[in-house]
mmCIF file of C-alpha atoms and ligand atoms in Angstrom:
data_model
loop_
_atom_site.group_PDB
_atom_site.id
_atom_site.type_symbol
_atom_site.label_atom_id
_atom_site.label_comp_id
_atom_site.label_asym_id
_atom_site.label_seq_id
_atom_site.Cartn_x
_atom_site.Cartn_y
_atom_site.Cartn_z
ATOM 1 C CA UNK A 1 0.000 0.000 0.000
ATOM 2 C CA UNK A 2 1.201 3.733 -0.966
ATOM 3 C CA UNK A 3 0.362 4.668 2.768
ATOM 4 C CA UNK A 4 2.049 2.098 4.383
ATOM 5 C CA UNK A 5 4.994 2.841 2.399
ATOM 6 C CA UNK A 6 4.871 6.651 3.191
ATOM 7 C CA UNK A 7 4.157 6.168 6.943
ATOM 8 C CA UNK A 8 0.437 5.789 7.194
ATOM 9 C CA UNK A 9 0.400 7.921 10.328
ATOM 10 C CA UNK A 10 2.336 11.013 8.845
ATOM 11 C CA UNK A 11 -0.613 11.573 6.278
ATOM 12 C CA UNK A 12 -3.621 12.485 6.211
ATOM 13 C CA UNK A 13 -6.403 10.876 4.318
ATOM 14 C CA UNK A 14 -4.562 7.376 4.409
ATOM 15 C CA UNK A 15 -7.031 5.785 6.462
ATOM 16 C CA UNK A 16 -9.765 6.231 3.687
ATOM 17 C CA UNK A 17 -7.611 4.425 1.099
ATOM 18 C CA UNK A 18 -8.750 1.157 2.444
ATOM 19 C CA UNK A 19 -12.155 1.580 2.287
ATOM 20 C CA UNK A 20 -12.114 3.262 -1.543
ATOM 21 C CA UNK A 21 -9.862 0.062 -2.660
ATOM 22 C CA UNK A 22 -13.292 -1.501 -3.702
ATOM 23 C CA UNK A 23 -14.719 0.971 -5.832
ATOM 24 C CA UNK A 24 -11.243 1.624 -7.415
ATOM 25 C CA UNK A 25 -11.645 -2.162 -8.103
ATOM 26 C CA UNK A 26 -15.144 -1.676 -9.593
ATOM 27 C CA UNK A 27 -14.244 1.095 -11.410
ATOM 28 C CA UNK A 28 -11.143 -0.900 -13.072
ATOM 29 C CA UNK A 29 -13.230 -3.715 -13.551
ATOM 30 C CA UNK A 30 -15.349 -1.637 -15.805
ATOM 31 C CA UNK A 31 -12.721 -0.136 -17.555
ATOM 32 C CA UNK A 32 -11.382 -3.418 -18.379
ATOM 33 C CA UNK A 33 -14.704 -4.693 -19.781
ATOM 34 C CA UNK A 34 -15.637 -1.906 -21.241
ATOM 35 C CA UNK A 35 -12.520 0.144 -22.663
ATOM 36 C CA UNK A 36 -10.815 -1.616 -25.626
ATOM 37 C CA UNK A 37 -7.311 -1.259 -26.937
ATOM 38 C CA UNK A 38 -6.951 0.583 -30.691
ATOM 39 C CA UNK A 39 -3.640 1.238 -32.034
ATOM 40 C CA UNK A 40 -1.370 2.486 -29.327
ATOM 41 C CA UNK A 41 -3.829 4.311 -27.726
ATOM 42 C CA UNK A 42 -4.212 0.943 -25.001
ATOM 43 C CA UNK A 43 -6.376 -0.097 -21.774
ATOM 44 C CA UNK A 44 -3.700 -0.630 -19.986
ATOM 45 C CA UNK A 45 -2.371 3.310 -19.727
ATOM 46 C CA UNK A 46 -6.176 3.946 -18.765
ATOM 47 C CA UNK A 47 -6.301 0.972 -15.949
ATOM 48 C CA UNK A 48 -2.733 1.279 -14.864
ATOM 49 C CA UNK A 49 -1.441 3.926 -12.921
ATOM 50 C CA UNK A 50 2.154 4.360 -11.750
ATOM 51 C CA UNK A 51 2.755 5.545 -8.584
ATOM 52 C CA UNK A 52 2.955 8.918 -9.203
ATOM 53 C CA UNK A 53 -0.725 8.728 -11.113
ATOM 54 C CA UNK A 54 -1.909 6.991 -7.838
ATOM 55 C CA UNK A 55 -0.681 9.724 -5.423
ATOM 56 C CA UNK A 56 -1.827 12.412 -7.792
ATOM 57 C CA UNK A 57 -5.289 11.119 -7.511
ATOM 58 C CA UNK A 58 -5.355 10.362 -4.253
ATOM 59 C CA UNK A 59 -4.216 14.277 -3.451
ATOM 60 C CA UNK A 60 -5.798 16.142 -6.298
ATOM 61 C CA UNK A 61 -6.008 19.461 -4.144
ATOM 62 C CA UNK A 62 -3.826 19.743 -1.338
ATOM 63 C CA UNK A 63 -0.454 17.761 -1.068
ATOM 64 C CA UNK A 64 1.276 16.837 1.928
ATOM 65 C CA UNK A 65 4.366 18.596 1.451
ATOM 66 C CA UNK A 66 6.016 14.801 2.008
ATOM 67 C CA UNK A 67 3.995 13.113 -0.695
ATOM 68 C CA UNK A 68 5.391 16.140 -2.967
ATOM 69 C CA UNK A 69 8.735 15.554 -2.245
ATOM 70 C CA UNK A 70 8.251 11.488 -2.737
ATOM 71 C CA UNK A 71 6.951 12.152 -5.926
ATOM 72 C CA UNK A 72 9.792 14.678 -6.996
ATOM 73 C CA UNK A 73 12.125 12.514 -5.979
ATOM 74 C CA UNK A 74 11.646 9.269 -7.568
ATOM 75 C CA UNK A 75 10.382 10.912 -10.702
ATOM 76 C CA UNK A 76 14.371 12.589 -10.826
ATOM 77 C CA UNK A 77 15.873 9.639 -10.038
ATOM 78 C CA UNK A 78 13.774 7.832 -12.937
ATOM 79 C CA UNK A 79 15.290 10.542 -15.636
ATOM 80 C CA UNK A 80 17.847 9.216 -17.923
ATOM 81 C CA UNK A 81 20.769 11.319 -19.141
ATOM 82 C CA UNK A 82 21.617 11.368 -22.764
ATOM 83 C CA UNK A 83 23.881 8.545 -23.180
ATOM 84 C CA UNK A 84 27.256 10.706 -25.413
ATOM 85 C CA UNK A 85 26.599 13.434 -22.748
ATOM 86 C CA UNK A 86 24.895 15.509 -25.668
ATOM 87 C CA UNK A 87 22.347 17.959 -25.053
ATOM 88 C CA UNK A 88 21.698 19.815 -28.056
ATOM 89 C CA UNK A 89 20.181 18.509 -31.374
ATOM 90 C CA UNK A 90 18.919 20.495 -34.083
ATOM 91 C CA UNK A 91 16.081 23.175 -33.360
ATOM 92 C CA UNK A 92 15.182 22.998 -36.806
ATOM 93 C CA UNK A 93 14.024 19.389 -35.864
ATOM 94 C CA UNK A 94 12.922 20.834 -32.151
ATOM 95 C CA UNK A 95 10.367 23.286 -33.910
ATOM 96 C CA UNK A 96 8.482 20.510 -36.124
ATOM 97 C CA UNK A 97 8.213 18.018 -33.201
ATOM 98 C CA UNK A 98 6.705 21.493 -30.569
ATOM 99 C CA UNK A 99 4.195 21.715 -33.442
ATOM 100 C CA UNK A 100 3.441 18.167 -34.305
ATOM 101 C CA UNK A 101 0.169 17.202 -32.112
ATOM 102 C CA UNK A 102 -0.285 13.933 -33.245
ATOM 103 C CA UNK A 103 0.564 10.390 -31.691
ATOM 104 C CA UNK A 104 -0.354 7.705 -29.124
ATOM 105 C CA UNK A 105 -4.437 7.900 -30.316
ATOM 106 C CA UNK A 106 -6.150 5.130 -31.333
ATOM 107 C CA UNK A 107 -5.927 7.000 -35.146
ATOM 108 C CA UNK A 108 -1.796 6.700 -34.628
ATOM 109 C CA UNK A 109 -0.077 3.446 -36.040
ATOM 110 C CA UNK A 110 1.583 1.642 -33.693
ATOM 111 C CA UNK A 111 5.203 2.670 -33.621
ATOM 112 C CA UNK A 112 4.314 6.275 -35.440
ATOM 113 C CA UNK A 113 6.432 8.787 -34.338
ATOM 114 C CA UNK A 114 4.749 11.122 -31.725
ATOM 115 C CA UNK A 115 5.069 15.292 -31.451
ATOM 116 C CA UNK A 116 5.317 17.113 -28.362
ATOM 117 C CA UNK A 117 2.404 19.240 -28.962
ATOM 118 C CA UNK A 118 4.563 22.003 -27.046
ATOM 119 C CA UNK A 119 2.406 24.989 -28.789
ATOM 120 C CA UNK A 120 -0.962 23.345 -27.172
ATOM 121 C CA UNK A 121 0.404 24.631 -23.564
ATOM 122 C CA UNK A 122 3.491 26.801 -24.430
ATOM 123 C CA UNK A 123 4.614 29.796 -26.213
ATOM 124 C CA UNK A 124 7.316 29.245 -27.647
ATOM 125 C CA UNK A 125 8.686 30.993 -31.157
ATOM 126 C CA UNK A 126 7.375 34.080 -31.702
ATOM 127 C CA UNK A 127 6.394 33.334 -35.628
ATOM 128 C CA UNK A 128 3.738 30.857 -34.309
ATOM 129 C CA UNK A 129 0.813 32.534 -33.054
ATOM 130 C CA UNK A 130 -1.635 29.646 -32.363
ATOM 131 C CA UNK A 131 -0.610 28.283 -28.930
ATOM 132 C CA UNK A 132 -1.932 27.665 -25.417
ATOM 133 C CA UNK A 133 -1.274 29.182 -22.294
ATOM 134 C CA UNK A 134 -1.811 26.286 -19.692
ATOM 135 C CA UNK A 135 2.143 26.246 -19.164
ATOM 136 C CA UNK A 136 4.067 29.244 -19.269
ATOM 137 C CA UNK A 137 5.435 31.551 -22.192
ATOM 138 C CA UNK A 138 8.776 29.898 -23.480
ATOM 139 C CA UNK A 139 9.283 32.661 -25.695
ATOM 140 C CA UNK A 140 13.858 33.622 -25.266
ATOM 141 C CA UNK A 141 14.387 30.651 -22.850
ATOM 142 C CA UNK A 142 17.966 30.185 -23.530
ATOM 143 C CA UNK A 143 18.461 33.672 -24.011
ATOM 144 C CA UNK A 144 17.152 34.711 -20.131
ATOM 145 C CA UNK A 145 18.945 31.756 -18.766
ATOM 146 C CA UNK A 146 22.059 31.125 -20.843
ATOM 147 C CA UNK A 147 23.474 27.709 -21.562
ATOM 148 C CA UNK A 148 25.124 26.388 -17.831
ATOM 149 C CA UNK A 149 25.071 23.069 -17.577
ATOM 150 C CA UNK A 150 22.754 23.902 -14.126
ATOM 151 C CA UNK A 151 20.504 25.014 -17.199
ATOM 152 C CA UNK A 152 21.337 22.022 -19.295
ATOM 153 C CA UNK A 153 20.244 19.633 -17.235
ATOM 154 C CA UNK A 154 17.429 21.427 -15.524
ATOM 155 C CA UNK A 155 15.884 21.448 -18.901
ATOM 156 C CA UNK A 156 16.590 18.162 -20.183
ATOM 157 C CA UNK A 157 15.490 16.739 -16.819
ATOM 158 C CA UNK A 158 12.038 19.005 -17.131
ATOM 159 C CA UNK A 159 11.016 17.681 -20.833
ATOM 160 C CA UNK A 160 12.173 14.066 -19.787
ATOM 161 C CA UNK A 161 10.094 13.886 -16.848
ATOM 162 C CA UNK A 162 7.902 17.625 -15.836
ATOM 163 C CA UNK A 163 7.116 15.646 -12.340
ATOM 164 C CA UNK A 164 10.918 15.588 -11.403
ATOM 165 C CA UNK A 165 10.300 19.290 -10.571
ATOM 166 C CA UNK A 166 6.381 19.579 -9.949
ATOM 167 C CA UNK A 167 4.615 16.607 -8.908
ATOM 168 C CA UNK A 168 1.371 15.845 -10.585
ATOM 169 C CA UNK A 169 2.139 18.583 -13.616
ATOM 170 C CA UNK A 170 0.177 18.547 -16.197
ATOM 171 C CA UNK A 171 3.085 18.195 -18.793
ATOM 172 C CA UNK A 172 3.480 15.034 -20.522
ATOM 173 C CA UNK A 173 6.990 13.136 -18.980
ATOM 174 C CA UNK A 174 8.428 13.144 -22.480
ATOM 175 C CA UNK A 175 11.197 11.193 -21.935
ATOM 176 C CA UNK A 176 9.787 8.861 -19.197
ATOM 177 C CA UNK A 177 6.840 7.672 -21.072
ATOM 178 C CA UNK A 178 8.692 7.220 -23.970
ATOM 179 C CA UNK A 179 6.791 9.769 -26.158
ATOM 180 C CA UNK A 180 9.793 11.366 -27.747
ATOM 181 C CA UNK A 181 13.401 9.751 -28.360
ATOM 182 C CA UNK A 182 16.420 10.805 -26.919
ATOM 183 C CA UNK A 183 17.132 12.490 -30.254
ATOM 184 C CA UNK A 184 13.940 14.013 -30.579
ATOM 185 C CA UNK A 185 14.599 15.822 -27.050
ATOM 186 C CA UNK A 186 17.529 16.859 -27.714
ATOM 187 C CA UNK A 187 15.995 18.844 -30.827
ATOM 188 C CA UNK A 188 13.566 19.974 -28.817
ATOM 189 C CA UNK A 189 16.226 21.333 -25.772
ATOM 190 C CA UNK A 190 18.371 23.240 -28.889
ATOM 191 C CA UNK A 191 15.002 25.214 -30.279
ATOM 192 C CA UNK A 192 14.977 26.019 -26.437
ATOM 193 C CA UNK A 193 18.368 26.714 -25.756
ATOM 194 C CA UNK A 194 20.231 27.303 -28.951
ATOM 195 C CA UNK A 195 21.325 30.928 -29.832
ATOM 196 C CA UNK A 196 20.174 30.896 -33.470
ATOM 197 C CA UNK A 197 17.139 28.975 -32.268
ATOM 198 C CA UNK A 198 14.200 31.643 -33.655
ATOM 199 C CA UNK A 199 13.157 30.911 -29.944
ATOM 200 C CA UNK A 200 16.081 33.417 -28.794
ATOM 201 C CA UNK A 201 16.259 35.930 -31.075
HETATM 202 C C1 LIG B 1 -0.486 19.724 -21.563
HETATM 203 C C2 LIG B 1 0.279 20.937 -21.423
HETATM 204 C C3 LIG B 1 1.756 20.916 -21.688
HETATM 205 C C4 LIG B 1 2.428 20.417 -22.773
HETATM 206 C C5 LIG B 1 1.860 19.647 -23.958
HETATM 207 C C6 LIG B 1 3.804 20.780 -22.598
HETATM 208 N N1 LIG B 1 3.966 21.462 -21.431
HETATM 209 FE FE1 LIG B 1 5.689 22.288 -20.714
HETATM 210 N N2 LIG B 1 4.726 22.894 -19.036
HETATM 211 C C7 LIG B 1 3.384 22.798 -18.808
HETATM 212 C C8 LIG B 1 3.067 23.393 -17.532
HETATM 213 C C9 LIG B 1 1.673 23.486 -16.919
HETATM 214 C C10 LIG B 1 4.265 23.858 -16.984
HETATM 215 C C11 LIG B 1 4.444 24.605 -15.643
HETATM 216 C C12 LIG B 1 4.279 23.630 -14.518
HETATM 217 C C13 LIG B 1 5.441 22.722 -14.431
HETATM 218 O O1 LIG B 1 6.563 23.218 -14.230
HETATM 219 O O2 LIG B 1 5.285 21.525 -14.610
HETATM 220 C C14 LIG B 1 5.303 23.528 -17.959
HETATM 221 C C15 LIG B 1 6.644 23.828 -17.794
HETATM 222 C C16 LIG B 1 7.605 23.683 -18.766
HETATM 223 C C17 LIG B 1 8.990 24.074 -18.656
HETATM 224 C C18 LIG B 1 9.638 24.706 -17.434
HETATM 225 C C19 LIG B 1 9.564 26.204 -17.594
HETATM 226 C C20 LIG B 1 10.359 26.947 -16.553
HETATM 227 O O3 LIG B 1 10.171 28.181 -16.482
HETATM 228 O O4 LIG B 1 11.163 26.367 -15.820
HETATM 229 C C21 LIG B 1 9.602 23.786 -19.836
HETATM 230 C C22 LIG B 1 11.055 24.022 -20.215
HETATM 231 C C23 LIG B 1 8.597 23.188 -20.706
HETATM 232 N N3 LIG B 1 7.405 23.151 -20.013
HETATM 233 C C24 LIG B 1 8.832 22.762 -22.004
HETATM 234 C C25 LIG B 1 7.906 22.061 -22.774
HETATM 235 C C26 LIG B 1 8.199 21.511 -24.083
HETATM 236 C C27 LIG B 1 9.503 21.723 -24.833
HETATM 237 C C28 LIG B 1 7.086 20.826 -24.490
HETATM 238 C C29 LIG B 1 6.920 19.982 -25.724
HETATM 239 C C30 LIG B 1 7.928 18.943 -25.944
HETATM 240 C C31 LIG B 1 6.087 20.992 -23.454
HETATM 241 N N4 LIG B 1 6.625 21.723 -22.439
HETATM 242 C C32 LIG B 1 4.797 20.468 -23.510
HETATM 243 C C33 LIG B 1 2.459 22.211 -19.652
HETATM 244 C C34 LIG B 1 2.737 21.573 -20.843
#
């Protein structure tokens, strides 16, 4: 159990767990009958949740401040760095995959590569104008914070895995999920960070 794990006694709400755990059955029971798998869009990332997803739920509001940091921490320690120590790709690469919406729907083909769908939530280059403000602007992100390796692998850690640094985000974990390849992050990291990236103009 999640609560036993965390120290049942150190959080509140624990005690209800128990009594939930047969209408969370039900509930997957249905979704198991009812849901069906098409293309790569599957039951399974419906009816299983890691354990982030489960302590997410379980605090949609207010988080104990330990059940953030349990979250932040094993989500970090989860992200993989890229294996030639590389960080940059080609932003020219970086912009199509922020544009490119589609993948893991039940319209996809299995083993179709996916976009980021970075414009849905993000500003990022100034030349698009169609994008969505759930996540902030990322309009000059390399040029406000320069290219440190602090920045480096802040960012990289971010796209692979947004929960490493704010549990239950609603940014996709990239990198974690296996949305995008290691190369396709890196693109994406050099339209963020790379001077000649339109990004920092
Ligand atoms: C569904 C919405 C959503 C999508 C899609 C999304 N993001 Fe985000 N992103 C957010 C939100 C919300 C935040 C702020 C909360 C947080 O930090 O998790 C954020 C934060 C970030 C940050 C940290 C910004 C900072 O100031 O430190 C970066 C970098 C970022 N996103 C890059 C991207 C990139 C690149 C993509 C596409 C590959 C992307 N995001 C796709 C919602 C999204």
């Amino acid at each position: 159990m999640i609560c036993a794990s965390l120290g049942a006694a150190t959080i509140a709400g624990c005690a209800t767990v128990a009594a939930d755990t047969d209408y969370r059955q039900a509930a997957l029971d249905m979704i198991r009958q009812d849901f069906h798998s098409a293309g790569p869009a599957t039951v399974e990332r419906v009816a299983v949740r890691d354990e982030a997803q489960q302590l997410c739920s379980q605090y949609p509001k207010e988080r104990p401040p330990e059940v953030v940091a349990r979250i932040e921490a094993a989500q970090l320690a989860a992200v993989k760095a890229p294996a030639d120590g590389k960080y940059l790709g080609a932003w020219q690469e970086g912009e199509k995959i922020a544009q490119n919406g589609r993948g893991m729907q039940s319209s996809d083909a299995v083993g179709a590569v996916n976009g980021g769908n970075c414009y849905a939530c993000h500003q990022i280059s100034k030349k698009e104008i169609s994008f969505g403000n759930i996540g902030p602007s990322l309009y000059q992100y390399g040029k406000l914070r320069g290219n440190s390796d602090a920045t480096l692998s802040y960012t990289w850690n971010k796209l692979y895995n947004a929960q490493a640094y704010s549990a239950c985000s609603n940014m996709p974990r990239f990198g974690h999920n296996g949305i995008l390849t290691e190369a396709q992050l890196k693109d994406v990291m050099a339209l963020l960070l790379d001077p000649k990236s339109p990004v920092n103009e």
